[in-house]
PDB file of C-alpha atoms and ligand atoms in Angstrom:
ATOM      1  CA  UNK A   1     299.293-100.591 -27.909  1.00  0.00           C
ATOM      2  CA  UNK A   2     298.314 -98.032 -30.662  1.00  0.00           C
ATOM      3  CA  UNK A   3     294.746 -97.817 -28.690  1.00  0.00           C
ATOM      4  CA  UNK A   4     296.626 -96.872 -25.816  1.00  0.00           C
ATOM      5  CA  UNK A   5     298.808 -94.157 -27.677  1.00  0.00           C
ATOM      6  CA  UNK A   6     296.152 -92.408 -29.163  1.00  0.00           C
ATOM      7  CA  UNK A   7     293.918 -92.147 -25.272  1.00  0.00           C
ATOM      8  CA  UNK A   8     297.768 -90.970 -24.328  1.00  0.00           C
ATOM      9  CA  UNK A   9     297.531 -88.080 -26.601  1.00  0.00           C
ATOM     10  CA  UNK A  10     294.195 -87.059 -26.091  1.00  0.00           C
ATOM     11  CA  UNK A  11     294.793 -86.931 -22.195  1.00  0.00           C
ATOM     12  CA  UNK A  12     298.167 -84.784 -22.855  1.00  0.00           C
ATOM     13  CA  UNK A  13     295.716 -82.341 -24.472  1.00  0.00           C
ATOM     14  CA  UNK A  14     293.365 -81.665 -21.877  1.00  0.00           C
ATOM     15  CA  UNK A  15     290.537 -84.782 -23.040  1.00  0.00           C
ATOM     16  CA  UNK A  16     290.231 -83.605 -26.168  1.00  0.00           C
ATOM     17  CA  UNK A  17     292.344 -83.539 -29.633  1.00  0.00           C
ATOM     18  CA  UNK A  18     291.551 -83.284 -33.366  1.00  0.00           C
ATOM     19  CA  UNK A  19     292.692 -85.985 -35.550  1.00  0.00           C
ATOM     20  CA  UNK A  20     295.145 -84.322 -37.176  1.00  0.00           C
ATOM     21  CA  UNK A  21     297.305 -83.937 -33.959  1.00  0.00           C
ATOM     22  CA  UNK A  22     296.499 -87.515 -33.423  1.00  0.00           C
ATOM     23  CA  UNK A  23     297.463 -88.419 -37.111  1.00  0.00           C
ATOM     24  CA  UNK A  24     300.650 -86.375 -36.161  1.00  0.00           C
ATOM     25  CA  UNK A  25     301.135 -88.287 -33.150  1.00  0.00           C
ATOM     26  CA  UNK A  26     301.518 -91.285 -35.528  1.00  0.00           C
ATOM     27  CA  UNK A  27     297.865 -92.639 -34.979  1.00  0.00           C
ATOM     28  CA  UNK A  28     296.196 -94.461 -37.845  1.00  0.00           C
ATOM     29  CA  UNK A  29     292.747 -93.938 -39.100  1.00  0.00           C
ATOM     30  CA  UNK A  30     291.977 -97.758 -38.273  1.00  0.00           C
ATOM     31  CA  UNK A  31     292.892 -96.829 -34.750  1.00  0.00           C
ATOM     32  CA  UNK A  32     290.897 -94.214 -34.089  1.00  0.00           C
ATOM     33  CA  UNK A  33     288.022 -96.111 -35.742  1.00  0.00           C
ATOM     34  CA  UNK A  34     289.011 -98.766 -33.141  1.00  0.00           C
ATOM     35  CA  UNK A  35     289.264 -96.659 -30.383  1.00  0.00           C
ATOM     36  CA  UNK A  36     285.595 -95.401 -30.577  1.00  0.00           C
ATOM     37  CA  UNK A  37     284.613 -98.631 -31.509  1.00  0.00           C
ATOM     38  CA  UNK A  38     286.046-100.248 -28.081  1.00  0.00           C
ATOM     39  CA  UNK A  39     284.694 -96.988 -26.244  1.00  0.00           C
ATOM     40  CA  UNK A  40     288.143 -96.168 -25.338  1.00  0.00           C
ATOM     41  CA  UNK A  41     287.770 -92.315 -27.210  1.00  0.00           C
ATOM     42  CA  UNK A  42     284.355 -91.049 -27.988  1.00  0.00           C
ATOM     43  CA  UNK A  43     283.838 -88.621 -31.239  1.00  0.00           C
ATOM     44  CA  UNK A  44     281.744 -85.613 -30.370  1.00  0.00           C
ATOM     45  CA  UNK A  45     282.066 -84.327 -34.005  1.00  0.00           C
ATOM     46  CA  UNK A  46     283.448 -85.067 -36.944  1.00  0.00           C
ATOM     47  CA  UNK A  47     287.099 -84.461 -36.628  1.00  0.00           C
ATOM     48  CA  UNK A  48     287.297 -84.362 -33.282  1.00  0.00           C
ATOM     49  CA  UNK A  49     288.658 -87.429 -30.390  1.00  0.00           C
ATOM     50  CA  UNK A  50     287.717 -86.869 -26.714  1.00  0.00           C
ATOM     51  CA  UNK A  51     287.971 -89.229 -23.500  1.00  0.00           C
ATOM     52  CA  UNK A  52     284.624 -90.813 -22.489  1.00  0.00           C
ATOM     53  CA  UNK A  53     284.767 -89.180 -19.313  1.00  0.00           C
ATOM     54  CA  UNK A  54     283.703 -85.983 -21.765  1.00  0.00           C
ATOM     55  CA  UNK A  55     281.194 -84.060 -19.367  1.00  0.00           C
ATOM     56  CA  UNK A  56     277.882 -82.976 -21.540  1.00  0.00           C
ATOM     57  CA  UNK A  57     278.575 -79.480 -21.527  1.00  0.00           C
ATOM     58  CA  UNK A  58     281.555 -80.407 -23.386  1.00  0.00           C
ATOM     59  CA  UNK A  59     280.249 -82.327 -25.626  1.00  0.00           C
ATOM     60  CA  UNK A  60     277.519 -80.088 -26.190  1.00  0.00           C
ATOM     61  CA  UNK A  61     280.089 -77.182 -26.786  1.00  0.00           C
ATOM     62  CA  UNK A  62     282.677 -79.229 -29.124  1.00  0.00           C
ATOM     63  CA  UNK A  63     278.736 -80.699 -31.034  1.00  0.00           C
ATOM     64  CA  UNK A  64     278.665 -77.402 -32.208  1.00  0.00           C
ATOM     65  CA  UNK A  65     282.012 -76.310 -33.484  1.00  0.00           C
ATOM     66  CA  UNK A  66     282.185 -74.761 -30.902  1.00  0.00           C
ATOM     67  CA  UNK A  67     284.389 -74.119 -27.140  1.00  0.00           C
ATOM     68  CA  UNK A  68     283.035 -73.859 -23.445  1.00  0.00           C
ATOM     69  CA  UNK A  69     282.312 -70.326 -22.898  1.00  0.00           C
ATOM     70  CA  UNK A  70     281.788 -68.229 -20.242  1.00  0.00           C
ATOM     71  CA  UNK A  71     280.559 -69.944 -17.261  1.00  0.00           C
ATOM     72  CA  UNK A  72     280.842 -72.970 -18.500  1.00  0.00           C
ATOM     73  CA  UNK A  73     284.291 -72.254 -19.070  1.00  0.00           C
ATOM     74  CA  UNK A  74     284.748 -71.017 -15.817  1.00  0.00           C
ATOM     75  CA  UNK A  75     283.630 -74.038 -13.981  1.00  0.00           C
ATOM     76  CA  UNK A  76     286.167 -75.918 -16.504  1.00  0.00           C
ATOM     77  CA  UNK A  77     288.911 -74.111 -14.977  1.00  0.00           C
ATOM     78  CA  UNK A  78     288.077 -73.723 -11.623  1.00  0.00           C
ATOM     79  CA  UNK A  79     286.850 -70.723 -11.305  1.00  0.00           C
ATOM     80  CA  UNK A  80     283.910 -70.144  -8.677  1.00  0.00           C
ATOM     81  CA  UNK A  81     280.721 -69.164 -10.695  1.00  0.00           C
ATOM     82  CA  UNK A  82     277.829 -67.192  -9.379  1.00  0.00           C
ATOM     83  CA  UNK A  83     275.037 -69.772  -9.782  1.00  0.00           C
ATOM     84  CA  UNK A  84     271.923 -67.079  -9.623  1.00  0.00           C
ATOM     85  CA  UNK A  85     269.156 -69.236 -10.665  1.00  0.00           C
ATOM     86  CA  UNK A  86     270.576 -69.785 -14.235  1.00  0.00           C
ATOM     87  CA  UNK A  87     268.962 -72.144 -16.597  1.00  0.00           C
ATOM     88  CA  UNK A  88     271.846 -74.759 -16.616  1.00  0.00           C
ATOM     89  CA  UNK A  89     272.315 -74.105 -20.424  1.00  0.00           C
ATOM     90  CA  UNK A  90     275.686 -74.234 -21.908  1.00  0.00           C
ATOM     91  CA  UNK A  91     277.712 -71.342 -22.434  1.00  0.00           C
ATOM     92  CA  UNK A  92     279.269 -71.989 -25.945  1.00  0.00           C
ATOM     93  CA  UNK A  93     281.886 -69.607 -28.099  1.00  0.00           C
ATOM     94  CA  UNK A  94     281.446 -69.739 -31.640  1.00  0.00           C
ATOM     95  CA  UNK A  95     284.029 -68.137 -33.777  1.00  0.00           C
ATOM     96  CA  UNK A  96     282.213 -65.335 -35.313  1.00  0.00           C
ATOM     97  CA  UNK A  97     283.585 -66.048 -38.244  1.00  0.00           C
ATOM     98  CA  UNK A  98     282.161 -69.426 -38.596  1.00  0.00           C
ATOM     99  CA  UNK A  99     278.491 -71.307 -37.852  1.00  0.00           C
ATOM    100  CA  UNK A 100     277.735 -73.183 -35.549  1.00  0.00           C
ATOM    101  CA  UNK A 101     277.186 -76.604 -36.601  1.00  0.00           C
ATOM    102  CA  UNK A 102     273.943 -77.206 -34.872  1.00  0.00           C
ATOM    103  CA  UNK A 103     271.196 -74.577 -33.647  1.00  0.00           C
ATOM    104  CA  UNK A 104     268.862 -76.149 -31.605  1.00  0.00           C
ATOM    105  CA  UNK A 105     265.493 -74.658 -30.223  1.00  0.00           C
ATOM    106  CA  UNK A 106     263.857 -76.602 -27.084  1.00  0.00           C
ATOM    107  CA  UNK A 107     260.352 -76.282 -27.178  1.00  0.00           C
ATOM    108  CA  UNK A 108     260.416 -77.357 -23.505  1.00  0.00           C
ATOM    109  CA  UNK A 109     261.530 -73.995 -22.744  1.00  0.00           C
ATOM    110  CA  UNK A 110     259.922 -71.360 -25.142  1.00  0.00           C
ATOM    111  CA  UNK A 111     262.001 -71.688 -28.052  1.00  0.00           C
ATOM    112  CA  UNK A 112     265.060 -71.003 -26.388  1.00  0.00           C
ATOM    113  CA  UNK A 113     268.649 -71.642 -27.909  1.00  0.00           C
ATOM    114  CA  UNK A 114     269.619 -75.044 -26.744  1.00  0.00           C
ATOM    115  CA  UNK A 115     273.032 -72.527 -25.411  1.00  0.00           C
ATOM    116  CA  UNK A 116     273.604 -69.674 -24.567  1.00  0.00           C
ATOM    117  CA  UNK A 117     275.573 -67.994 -27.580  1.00  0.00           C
ATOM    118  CA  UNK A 118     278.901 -66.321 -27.400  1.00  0.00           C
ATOM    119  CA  UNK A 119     280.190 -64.855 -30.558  1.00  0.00           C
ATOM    120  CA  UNK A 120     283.119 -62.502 -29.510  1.00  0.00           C
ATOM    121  CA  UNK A 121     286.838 -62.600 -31.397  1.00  0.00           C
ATOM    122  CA  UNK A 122     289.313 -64.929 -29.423  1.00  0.00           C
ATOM    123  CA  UNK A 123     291.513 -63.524 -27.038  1.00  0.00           C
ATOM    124  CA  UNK A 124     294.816 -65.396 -27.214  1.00  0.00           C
ATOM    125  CA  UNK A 125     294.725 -69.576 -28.664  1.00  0.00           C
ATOM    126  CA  UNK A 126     291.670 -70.636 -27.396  1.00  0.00           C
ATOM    127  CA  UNK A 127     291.886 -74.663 -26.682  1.00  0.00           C
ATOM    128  CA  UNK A 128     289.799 -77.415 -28.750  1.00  0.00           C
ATOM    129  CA  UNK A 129     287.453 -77.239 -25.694  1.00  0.00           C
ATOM    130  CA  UNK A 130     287.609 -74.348 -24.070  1.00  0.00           C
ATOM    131  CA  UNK A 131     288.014 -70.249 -23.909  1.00  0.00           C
ATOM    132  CA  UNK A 132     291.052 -68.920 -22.220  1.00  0.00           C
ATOM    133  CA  UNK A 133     290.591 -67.653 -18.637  1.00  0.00           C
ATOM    134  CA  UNK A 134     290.527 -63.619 -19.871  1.00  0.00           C
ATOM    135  CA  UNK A 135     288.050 -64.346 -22.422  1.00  0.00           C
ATOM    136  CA  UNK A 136     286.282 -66.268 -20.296  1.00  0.00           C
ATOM    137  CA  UNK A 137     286.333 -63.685 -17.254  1.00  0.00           C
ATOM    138  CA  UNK A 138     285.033 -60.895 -20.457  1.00  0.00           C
ATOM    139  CA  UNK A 139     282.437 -62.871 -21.083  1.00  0.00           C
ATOM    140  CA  UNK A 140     281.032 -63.473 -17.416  1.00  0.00           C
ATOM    141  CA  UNK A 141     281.237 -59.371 -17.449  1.00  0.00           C
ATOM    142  CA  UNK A 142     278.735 -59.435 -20.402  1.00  0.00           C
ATOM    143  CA  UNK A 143     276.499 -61.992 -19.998  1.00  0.00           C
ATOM    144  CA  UNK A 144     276.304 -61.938 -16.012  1.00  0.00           C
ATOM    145  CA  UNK A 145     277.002 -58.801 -15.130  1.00  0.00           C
ATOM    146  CA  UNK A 146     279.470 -57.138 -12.677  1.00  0.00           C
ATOM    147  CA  UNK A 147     278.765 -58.852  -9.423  1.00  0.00           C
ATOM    148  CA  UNK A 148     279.313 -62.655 -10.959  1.00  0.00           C
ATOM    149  CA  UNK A 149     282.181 -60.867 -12.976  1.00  0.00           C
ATOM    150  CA  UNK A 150     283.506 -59.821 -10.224  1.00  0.00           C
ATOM    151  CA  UNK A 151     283.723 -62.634  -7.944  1.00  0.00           C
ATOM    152  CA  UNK A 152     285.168 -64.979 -11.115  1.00  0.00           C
ATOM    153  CA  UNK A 153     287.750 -62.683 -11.158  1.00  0.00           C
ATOM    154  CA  UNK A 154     289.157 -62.840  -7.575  1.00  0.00           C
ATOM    155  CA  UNK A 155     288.457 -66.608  -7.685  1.00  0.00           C
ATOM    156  CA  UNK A 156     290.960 -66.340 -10.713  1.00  0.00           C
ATOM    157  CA  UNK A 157     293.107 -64.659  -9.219  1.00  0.00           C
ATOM    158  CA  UNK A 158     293.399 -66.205  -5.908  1.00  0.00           C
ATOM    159  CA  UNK A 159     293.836 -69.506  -7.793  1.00  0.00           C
ATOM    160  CA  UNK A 160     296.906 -67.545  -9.784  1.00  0.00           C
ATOM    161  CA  UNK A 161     295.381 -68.430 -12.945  1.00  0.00           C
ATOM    162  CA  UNK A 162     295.772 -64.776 -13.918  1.00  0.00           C
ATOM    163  CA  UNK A 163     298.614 -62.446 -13.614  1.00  0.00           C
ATOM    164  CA  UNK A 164     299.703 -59.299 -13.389  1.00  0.00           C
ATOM    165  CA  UNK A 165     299.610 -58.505 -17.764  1.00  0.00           C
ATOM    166  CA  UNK A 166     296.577 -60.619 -17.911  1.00  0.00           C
ATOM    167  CA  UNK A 167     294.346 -58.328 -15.303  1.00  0.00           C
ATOM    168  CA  UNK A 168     295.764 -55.088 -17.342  1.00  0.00           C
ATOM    169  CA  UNK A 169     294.487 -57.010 -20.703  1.00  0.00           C
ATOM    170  CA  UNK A 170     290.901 -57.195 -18.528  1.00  0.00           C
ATOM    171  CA  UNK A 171     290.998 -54.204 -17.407  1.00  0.00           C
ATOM    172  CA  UNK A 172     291.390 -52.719 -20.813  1.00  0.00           C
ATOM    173  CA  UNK A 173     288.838 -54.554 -22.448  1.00  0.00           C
ATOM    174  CA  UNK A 174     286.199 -53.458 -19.804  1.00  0.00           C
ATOM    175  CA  UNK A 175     283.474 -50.752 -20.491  1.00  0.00           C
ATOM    176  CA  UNK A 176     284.488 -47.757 -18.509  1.00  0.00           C
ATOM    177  CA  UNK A 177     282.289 -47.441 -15.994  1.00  0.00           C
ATOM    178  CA  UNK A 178     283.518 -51.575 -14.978  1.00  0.00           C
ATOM    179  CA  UNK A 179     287.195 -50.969 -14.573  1.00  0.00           C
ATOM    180  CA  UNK A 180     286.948 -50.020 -11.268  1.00  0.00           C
ATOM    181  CA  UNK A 181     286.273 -53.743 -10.278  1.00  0.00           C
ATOM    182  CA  UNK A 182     289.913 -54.939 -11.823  1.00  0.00           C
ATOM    183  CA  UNK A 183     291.203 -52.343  -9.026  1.00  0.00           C
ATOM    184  CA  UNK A 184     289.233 -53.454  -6.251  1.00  0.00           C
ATOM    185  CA  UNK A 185     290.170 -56.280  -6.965  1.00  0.00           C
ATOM    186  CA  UNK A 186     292.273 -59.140  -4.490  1.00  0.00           C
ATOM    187  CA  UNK A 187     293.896 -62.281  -4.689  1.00  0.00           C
ATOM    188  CA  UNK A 188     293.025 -63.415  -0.871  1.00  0.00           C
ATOM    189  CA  UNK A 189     289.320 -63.638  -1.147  1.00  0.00           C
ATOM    190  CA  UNK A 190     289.037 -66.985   0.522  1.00  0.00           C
ATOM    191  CA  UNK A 191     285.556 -67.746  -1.275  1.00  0.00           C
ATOM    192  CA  UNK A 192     283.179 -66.088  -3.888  1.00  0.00           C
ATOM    193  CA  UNK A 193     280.654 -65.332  -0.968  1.00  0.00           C
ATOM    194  CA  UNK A 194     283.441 -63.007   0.657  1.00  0.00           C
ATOM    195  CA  UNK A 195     283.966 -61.465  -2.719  1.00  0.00           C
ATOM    196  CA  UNK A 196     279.895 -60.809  -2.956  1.00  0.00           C
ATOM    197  CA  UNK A 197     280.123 -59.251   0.316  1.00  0.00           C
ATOM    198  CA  UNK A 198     282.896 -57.433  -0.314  1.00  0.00           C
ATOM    199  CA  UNK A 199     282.092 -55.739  -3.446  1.00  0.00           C
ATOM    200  CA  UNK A 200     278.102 -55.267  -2.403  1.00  0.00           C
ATOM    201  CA  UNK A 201     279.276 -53.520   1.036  1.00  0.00           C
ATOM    202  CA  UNK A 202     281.341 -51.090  -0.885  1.00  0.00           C
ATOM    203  CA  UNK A 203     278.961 -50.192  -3.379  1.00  0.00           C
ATOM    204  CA  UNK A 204     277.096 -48.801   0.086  1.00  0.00           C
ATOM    205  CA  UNK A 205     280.073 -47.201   1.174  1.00  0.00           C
ATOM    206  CA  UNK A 206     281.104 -49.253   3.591  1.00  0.00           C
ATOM    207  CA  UNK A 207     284.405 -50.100   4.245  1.00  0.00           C
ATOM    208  CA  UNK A 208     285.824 -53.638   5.743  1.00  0.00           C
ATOM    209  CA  UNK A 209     289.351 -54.975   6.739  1.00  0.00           C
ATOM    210  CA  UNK A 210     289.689 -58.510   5.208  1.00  0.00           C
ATOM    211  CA  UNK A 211     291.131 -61.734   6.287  1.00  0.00           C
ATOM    212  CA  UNK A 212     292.094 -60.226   9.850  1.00  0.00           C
ATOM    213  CA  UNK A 213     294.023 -61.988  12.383  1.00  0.00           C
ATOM    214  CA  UNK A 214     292.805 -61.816  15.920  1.00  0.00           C
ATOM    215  CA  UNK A 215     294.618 -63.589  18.449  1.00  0.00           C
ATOM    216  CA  UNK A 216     292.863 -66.368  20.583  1.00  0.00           C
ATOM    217  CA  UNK A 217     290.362 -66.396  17.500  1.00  0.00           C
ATOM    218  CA  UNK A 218     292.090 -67.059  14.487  1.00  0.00           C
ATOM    219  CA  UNK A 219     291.450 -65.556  10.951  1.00  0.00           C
ATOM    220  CA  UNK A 220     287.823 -63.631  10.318  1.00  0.00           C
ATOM    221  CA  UNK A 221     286.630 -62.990   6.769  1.00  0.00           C
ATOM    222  CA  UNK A 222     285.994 -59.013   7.479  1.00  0.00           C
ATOM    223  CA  UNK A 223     285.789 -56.573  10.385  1.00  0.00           C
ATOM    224  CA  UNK A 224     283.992 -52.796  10.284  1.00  0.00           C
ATOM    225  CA  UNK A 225     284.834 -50.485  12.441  1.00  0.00           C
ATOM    226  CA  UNK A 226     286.271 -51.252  15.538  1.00  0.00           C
ATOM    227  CA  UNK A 227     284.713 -54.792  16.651  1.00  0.00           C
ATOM    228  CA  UNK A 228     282.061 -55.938  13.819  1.00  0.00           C
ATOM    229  CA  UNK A 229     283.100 -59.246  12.739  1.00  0.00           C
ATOM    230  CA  UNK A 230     281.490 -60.120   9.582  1.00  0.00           C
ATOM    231  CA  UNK A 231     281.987 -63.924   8.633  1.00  0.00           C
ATOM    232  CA  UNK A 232     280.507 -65.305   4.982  1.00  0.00           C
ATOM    233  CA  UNK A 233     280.208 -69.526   5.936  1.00  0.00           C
ATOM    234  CA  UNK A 234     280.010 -71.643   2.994  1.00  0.00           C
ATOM    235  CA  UNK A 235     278.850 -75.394   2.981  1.00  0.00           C
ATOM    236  CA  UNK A 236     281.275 -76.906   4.941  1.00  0.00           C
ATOM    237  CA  UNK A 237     279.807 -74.747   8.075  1.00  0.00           C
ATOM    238  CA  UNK A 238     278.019 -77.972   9.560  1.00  0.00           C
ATOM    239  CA  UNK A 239     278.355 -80.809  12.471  1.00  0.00           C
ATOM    240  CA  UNK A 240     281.825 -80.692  13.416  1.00  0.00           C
ATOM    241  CA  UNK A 241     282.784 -77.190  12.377  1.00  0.00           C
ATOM    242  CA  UNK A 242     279.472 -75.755  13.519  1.00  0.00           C
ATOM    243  CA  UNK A 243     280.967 -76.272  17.045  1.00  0.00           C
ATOM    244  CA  UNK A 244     283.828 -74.637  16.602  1.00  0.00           C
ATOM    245  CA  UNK A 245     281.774 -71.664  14.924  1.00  0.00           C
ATOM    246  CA  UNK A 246     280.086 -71.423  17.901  1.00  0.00           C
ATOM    247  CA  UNK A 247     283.216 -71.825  19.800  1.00  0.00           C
ATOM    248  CA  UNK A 248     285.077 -68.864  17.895  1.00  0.00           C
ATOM    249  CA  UNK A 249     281.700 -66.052  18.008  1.00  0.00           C
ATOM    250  CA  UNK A 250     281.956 -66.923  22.135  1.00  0.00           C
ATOM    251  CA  UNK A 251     285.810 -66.322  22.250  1.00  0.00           C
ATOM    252  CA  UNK A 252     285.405 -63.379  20.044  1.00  0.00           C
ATOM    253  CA  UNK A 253     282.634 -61.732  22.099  1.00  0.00           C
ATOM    254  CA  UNK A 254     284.258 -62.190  25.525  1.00  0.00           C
ATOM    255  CA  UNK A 255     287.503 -59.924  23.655  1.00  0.00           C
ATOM    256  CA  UNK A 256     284.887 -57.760  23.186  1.00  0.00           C
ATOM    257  CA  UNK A 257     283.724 -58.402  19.487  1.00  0.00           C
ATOM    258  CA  UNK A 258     280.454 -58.839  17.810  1.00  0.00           C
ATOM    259  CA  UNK A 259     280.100 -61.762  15.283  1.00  0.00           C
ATOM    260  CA  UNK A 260     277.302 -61.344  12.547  1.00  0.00           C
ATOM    261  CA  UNK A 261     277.597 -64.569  10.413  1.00  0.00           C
ATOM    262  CA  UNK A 262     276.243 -65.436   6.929  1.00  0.00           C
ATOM    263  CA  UNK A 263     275.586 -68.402   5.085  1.00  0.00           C
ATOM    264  CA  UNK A 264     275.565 -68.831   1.190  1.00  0.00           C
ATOM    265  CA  UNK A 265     271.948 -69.385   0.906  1.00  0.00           C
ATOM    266  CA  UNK A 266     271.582 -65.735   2.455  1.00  0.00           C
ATOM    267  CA  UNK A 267     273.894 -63.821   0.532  1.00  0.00           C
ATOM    268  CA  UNK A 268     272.831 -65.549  -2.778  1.00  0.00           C
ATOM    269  CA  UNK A 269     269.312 -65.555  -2.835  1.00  0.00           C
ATOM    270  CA  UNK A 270     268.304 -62.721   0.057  1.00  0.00           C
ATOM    271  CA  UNK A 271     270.797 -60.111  -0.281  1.00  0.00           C
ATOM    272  CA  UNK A 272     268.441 -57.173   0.503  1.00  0.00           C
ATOM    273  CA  UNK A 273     268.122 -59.171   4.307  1.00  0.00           C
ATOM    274  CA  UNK A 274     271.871 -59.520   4.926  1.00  0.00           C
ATOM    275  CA  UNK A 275     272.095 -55.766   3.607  1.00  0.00           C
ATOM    276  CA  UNK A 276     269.643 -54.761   6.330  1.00  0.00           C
ATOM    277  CA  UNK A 277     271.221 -56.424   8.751  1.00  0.00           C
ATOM    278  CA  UNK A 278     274.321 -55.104   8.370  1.00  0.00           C
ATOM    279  CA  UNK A 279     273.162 -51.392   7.932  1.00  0.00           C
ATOM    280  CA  UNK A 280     270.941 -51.721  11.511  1.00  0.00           C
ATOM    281  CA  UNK A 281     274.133 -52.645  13.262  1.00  0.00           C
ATOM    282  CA  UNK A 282     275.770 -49.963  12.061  1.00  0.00           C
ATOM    283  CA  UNK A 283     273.047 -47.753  12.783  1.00  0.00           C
ATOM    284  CA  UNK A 284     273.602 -49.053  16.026  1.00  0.00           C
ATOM    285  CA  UNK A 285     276.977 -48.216  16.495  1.00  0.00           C
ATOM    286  CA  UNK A 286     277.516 -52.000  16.988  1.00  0.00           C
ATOM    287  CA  UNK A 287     280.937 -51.486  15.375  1.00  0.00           C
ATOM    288  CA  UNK A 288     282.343 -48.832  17.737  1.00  0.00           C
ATOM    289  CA  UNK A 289     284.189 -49.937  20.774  1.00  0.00           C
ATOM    290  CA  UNK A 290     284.420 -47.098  23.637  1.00  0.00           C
ATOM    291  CA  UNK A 291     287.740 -48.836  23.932  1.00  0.00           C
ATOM    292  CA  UNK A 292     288.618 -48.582  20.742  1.00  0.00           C
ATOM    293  CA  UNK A 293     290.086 -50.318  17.813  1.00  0.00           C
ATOM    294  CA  UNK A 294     290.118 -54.133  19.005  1.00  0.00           C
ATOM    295  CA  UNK A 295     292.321 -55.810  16.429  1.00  0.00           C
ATOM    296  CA  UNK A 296     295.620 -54.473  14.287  1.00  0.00           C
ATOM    297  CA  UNK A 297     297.225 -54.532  10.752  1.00  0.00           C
ATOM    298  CA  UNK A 298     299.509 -57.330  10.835  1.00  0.00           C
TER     299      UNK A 298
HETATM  300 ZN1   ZN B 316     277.471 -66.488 -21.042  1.00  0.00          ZN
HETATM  301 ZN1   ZN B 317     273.594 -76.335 -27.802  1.00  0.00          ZN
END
C-alpha cells in the first residue's frame, strides 16, 4: 500500500521526513495528500510529513522551521533534564541564518516568546526534528546553567550517547571557567539526583566515593569519610522498596555505618536543607569511625 510506504519512511527517519525524501522514496504527491487526509501522517509545516503520534513540542519546534533544542531536545533523547520550576516552553533551534516561521507572543504570560529561542550554528547534521546530543548538552550549559549542564551530561554519558571525541568537542566549546565539569565528569552516575549531589558536595569541598559496594548491603550511591552513607532515592523509593530501604539503613548501621538518605523533592527544591544536613554531620565527625575505614575500593 503506497499509504503504508510513505508512514514506513517517515518511521525509518525518526517520525519525521520532508517530502523530498519521501518523493525520493518513490511517494506520490496524491499519497501524501492521502495520507494526511486518512490521518495516517500529519503535516506540521509546509514541506514537512510526521507520524500523528508527533508530541506538541515537536510540532511546535518543526511549526517554526525550526528543531527541538536544548531541553527539549534532551528529553527527546533521553537525557535526564533538571526540571527547576521551568515554564514548560519549548526549547526551539533556529538556524541563525534563517527566520523562524512563526513568532508568537502569549499575552497569558507577559509577552513572552511562545519558545524559548536558540540561535547558535549547528554542531554536526542536526535531524529534521531535533539538535544533536553535543549541541544539545551546549545549549543546556547556556540557557540552564552548570548544575542542569552538568547532570545532562553524565546522564549522556552513562546512557553512551556520547563518547570519548564527542566530550573533547564539549569540552572545547565550554567557557573556561566550565571545563572543569567535562573532567569531573562520570559515566556511572546512576541518576541525575546523584549527579546534583555529587557536583554540589564538591563545590564545598567535600569529597565522596561513589557507587560503593558493601557487603551484606549491596551498592550505596556515595560514602564520606569512613562510614557516612549518603543515598539520593528517586521516585521509585515507595511501598515495596521502602521496606527494603529500611531494611538496608538497619543492616548498614549494625556494620557500623550511618545512612543519611535524600529524596528528589529535597535535593531539587531545598538544597540549602540537604546542604546543612550534610555539613552538621560532618561537623560531627559522623563520618569518622574510631575503627576506621569501614568499606574498600573494589
Ligand atoms: Zn534552552
Ligand atoms: Zn513557539
Amino acid at each position: 500500500m503506497p499509504v503504508e510506504h510513505a508512514v514506513r519512511i517517515v518511521r525509518r527517519n525518526g517520525g519525521t521526513a520532508r517530502t523530498r525524501v519521501l518523493r525520493r522514496g518513490g511517494v506520490s504527491r496524491r499519497t501524501l495528500a492521502a495520507a494526511v487526509h486518512t490521518g495516517a501522517l500529519v503535516r506540521p509545516r509546509q514541506g514537512v510529513y510526521a507520524l500523528p503520534t508527533l508530541t506538541d513540542a515537536r510540532r511546535e519546534a518543526l511549526s517554526h522551521r525550526g528543531a527541538l533544542a536544548c531541553v527539549s531536545a534532551a528529553r527527546e533523547h533521553g537525557i535526564w533534564t533538571l526540571d527547576d520550576g521551568a515554564d514548560g516552553r519549548t526549547h526551539t533551534w533556529v538556524h541563525p541564518q534563517r527566520h523562524p516561521t512563526r513568532f508568537t507572543l502569549d499575552p497569558e504570560t507577559a509577552g513572552a516568546a511562545c519558545c524559548v529561542f536558540h540561535r547558535d550554528l549547528p554542531i554536526g547534521e542536526p535531524e529534521l526534528h531535533r539538535v544533536g546530543v553535543v549541541q544539545c548538552l551546549l545549549q543546556i550549559h547556556g540557557c540552564r546553567g552548570e548544575d542542569a549542564f552538568f547532570a545532562a551530561l553524565e546522564s549522556a554519558l552513562r546512557r553512551r550517547l556520547i563518547g570519548r571525541q564527542e566530550r573533547r568537542l564539549i569540552r572545547d566549546r565550554l567557557p573556561g571557567r566550565s571545563r572543569w565539569l567535562v573532567d569531573f565528569a562520570r559515566s556511572d552516575a546512576d541518576s541525575g539526583l546523584e549527579s546534583l549531589l555529587r557536583l554540589r558536595l564538591h563545590r564545598r569541598g567535600i569529597t565522596l566515593a561513589s557507587q560503593v559496594a558493601i557487603p551484606g548491603v549491596g551498592v550505596v550511591d556515595f560514602v564520606i569519610g569512613d562510614r557516612l552513607i549518603l543515598e539520593a532515592d528517586g521516585r521509585t523509593h515507595d511501598g515495596d522498596s521502602r521496606h527494603k530501604d529500611r531494611v538496608r539503613d538497619a543492616t548498614a548501621m549494625a556494620l557500623g555505618f550511618i545512612t543519611l538518605r535524600f529524596d528528589s523533592a529535597l535535593i531539587l527544591h531545598d538544597w540549602p536543607l540537604v546542604e546543612a544536613a550534610i555539613l552538621s554531620a560532618l561537623s560531627e565527625d559522623l563520618h569518622r569511625s574510631p575503627a576506621g575505614r569501614r568499606w574498600s575500593d573494589q
